Amino acid sequence: MNARQTIGWNLKRLRVGKGLSQERLALETGIDRSYVGRVERGTENVTVITLEAFASVLNVHVSALFDPVDPEASPPKPLPSGRKRKQG
């Protein structure tokens, strides 16, 4: 797994773990949603500023995006699709 794929894997793992959609992460970072998807797929070279923006919204240190990935690990599961029901 190359560095871009590692960053993408960890970004998706952290984003899903926080319950954020790609769209919500994009809105909170000021980055285009399709760009977030390309980063998660490992097809984009991201800048340090972009990594800092992702880390800030996810409340992690930038280094968490570089955590080694276990080659036997299952890919992060996607969030359920569709809108959430309003409570109340």
Coordinates of N, CA and C in Angstrom, one line a residue:
M1 N 0.9 -1.2 0.0 CA 0.0 0.0 0.0 C 0.9 1.2 0.0
N2 N 0.7 2.2 -0.9 CA 1.5 3.4 -1.0 C 0.9 4.4 0.0
A3 N 1.7 5.5 0.1 CA 1.3 6.6 1.1 C -0.1 7.2 0.8
R4 N -0.4 7.4 -0.5 CA -1.8 8.0 -0.8 C -2.9 7.0 -0.4
Q5 N -2.7 5.7 -0.6 CA -3.7 4.7 -0.2 C -3.8 4.6 1.3
T6 N -2.6 4.7 2.0 CA -2.7 4.7 3.5 C -3.4 5.9 4.0
I7 N -3.2 7.1 3.5 CA -3.9 8.3 3.9 C -5.4 8.1 3.7
G8 N -5.7 7.6 2.5 CA -7.1 7.4 2.1 C -7.8 6.4 3.0
W9 N -7.2 5.3 3.3 CA -7.7 4.3 4.2 C -8.0 4.9 5.6
N10 N -7.0 5.6 6.1 CA -7.1 6.1 7.4 C -8.1 7.3 7.5
L11 N -8.2 8.1 6.5 CA -9.2 9.1 6.4 C -10.6 8.5 6.5
K12 N -10.8 7.5 5.7 CA -12.2 6.9 5.7 C -12.5 6.3 7.0
R13 N -11.5 5.5 7.5 CA -11.7 4.9 8.8 C -12.0 5.9 9.9
L14 N -11.3 7.0 10.0 CA -11.5 8.0 11.0 C -12.9 8.7 10.8
R15 N -13.2 9.0 9.5 CA -14.4 9.7 9.2 C -15.6 8.9 9.5
V16 N -15.6 7.6 9.1 CA -16.7 6.7 9.5 C -16.8 6.5 11.0
G17 N -15.7 6.4 11.6 CA -15.7 6.2 13.1 C -16.3 7.4 13.8
K18 N -16.2 8.6 13.2 CA -16.8 9.8 13.8 C -18.3 10.0 13.3
G19 N -18.7 9.1 12.4 CA -20.1 9.2 11.9 C -20.3 10.3 10.9
L20 N -19.2 10.8 10.3 CA -19.3 11.9 9.3 C -19.4 11.3 7.9
S21 N -20.3 11.9 7.1 CA -20.4 11.6 5.7 C -19.2 12.3 5.0
Q22 N -18.9 11.9 3.7 CA -18.0 12.7 2.9 C -18.4 14.1 2.8
E23 N -19.7 14.3 2.6 CA -20.3 15.6 2.3 C -20.1 16.5 3.6
R24 N -20.3 15.9 4.8 CA -20.2 16.7 6.0 C -18.7 17.0 6.2
L25 N -17.8 16.1 6.0 CA -16.4 16.4 6.1 C -16.0 17.4 5.2
A26 N -16.5 17.4 4.0 CA -16.1 18.4 2.9 C -16.6 19.8 3.4
L27 N -17.9 19.8 3.9 CA -18.4 21.1 4.3 C -17.6 21.7 5.4
E28 N -17.2 20.9 6.4 CA -16.5 21.4 7.6 C -15.1 21.7 7.3
T29 N -14.5 21.2 6.2 CA -13.1 21.5 5.9 C -13.0 22.6 4.8
G30 N -14.2 22.8 4.1 CA -14.1 23.7 3.0 C -13.5 23.1 1.7
I31 N -13.6 21.8 1.6 CA -13.0 21.1 0.5 C -14.1 20.4 -0.3
D32 N -14.0 20.3 -1.6 CA -15.0 19.7 -2.4 C -15.2 18.2 -2.0
R33 N -16.5 17.8 -2.0 CA -16.8 16.4 -1.7 C -16.2 15.4 -2.6
S34 N -16.1 15.7 -3.9 CA -15.5 14.7 -4.8 C -14.0 14.6 -4.6
Y35 N -13.4 15.6 -4.1 CA -12.0 15.6 -3.7 C -11.8 14.7 -2.5
V36 N -12.7 14.8 -1.6 CA -12.6 13.9 -0.4 C -12.7 12.4 -0.8
G37 N -13.6 12.1 -1.8 CA -13.7 10.8 -2.3 C -12.4 10.3 -3.0
R38 N -11.8 11.2 -3.8 CA -10.6 10.8 -4.4 C -9.5 10.6 -3.5
V39 N -9.4 11.4 -2.4 CA -8.4 11.2 -1.4 C -8.6 9.8 -0.7
E40 N -9.8 9.5 -0.4 CA -10.1 8.2 0.3 C -9.8 7.0 -0.7
R41 N -9.9 7.2 -2.0 CA -9.6 6.1 -2.9 C -8.1 6.1 -3.2
G42 N -7.3 7.1 -2.7 CA -5.9 7.0 -2.8 C -5.4 7.5 -4.2
T43 N -6.3 8.3 -4.9 CA -5.9 8.8 -6.2 C -5.4 10.3 -6.2
E44 N -5.4 10.9 -5.1 CA -5.0 12.3 -5.0 C -3.8 12.5 -4.1
N45 N -2.9 13.4 -4.6 CA -1.8 13.8 -3.8 C -2.3 15.0 -2.9
V46 N -2.4 14.8 -1.6 CA -2.9 15.9 -0.8 C -1.8 16.7 -0.2
T47 N -2.1 18.0 0.0 CA -1.2 18.9 0.6 C -1.2 18.8 2.1
V48 N -0.2 19.3 2.8 CA -0.1 19.4 4.2 C -1.3 20.2 4.8
I49 N -1.6 21.3 4.1 CA -2.8 22.1 4.6 C -4.1 21.3 4.6
T50 N -4.3 20.5 3.5 CA -5.5 19.7 3.4 C -5.5 18.6 4.5
L51 N -4.3 18.0 4.8 CA -4.2 17.0 5.8 C -4.5 17.6 7.2
E52 N -4.0 18.8 7.4 CA -4.3 19.5 8.7 C -5.8 19.8 8.8
A53 N -6.4 20.2 7.7 CA -7.9 20.5 7.8 C -8.7 19.2 8.1
F54 N -8.3 18.1 7.5 CA -9.0 16.8 7.8 C -8.8 16.5 9.3
A55 N -7.5 16.5 9.7 CA -7.2 16.1 11.1 C -7.9 17.0 12.1
S56 N -8.0 18.3 11.8 CA -8.7 19.2 12.7 C -10.2 18.9 12.9
V57 N -10.9 18.6 11.8 CA -12.3 18.3 11.8 C -12.5 16.9 12.5
L58 N -11.5 16.0 12.3 CA -11.7 14.7 12.9 C -11.1 14.6 14.3
N59 N -10.6 15.7 14.8 CA -10.0 15.8 16.2 C -8.9 14.8 16.4
V60 N -8.0 14.6 15.4 CA -6.9 13.7 15.6 C -5.6 14.5 15.2
H61 N -4.5 14.0 15.5 CA -3.2 14.5 15.1 C -3.0 14.1 13.6
V62 N -2.3 14.9 12.8 CA -2.1 14.6 11.4 C -1.4 13.3 11.2
S63 N -0.6 12.9 12.2 CA 0.1 11.6 12.1 C -0.9 10.4 12.0
A64 N -2.1 10.6 12.6 CA -3.1 9.5 12.5 C -3.4 9.1 11.1
L65 N -3.3 10.0 10.2 CA -3.6 9.7 8.8 C -2.5 8.9 8.1
F66 N -1.4 8.7 8.8 CA -0.3 7.9 8.3 C -0.1 6.6 9.0
D67 N -1.0 6.3 9.9 CA -0.9 5.0 10.7 C -0.8 3.9 9.7
P68 N 0.1 2.9 10.0 CA 0.2 1.7 9.1 C -1.1 1.0 9.1
V69 N -1.4 0.4 7.9 CA -2.6 -0.3 7.8 C -2.3 -1.8 7.7
D70 N -3.0 -2.6 8.5 CA -2.8 -4.0 8.6 C -3.3 -4.6 7.2
P71 N -2.4 -5.3 6.5 CA -2.8 -5.8 5.2 C -4.0 -6.8 5.2
E72 N -4.2 -7.3 6.4 CA -5.3 -8.3 6.5 C -6.6 -7.6 7.0
A73 N -6.6 -6.3 7.3 CA -7.8 -5.6 7.8 C -8.8 -5.5 6.7
S74 N -10.1 -5.6 7.2 CA -11.2 -5.3 6.3 C -11.3 -3.8 6.0
P75 N -11.8 -3.5 4.8 CA -12.0 -2.0 4.5 C -13.0 -1.5 5.5
P76 N -12.9 -0.2 5.8 CA -13.9 0.5 6.7 C -15.3 0.4 6.0
K77 N -16.3 0.0 6.9 CA -17.6 -0.1 6.4 C -18.2 1.3 6.1
P78 N -19.0 1.5 5.0 CA -19.6 2.8 4.8 C -20.7 3.1 5.8
L79 N -21.0 4.4 5.9 CA -22.1 4.8 6.7 C -23.4 4.4 6.0
P80 N -24.5 4.2 6.8 CA -25.8 3.9 6.1 C -26.2 5.1 5.2
S81 N -26.7 4.8 4.1 CA -27.1 5.8 3.2 C -28.5 6.4 3.5
G82 N -28.7 7.6 3.0 CA -30.0 8.2 3.2 C -29.9 9.2 4.3
R83 N -31.0 10.0 4.4 CA -31.0 11.0 5.5 C -31.4 10.4 6.8
K84 N -30.9 11.1 7.9 CA -31.3 10.6 9.2 C -32.7 11.1 9.5
R85 N -33.5 10.4 10.3 CA -34.8 10.8 10.7 C -34.7 11.9 11.7
K86 N -35.6 12.8 11.7 CA -35.6 13.9 12.7 C -36.2 13.2 14.0
Q87 N -35.6 13.6 15.1 CA -36.0 13.1 16.4 C -37.0 14.1 17.0
G88 N -38.0 13.5 17.6 CA -39.0 14.4 18.3 C -40.3 14.4 17.8

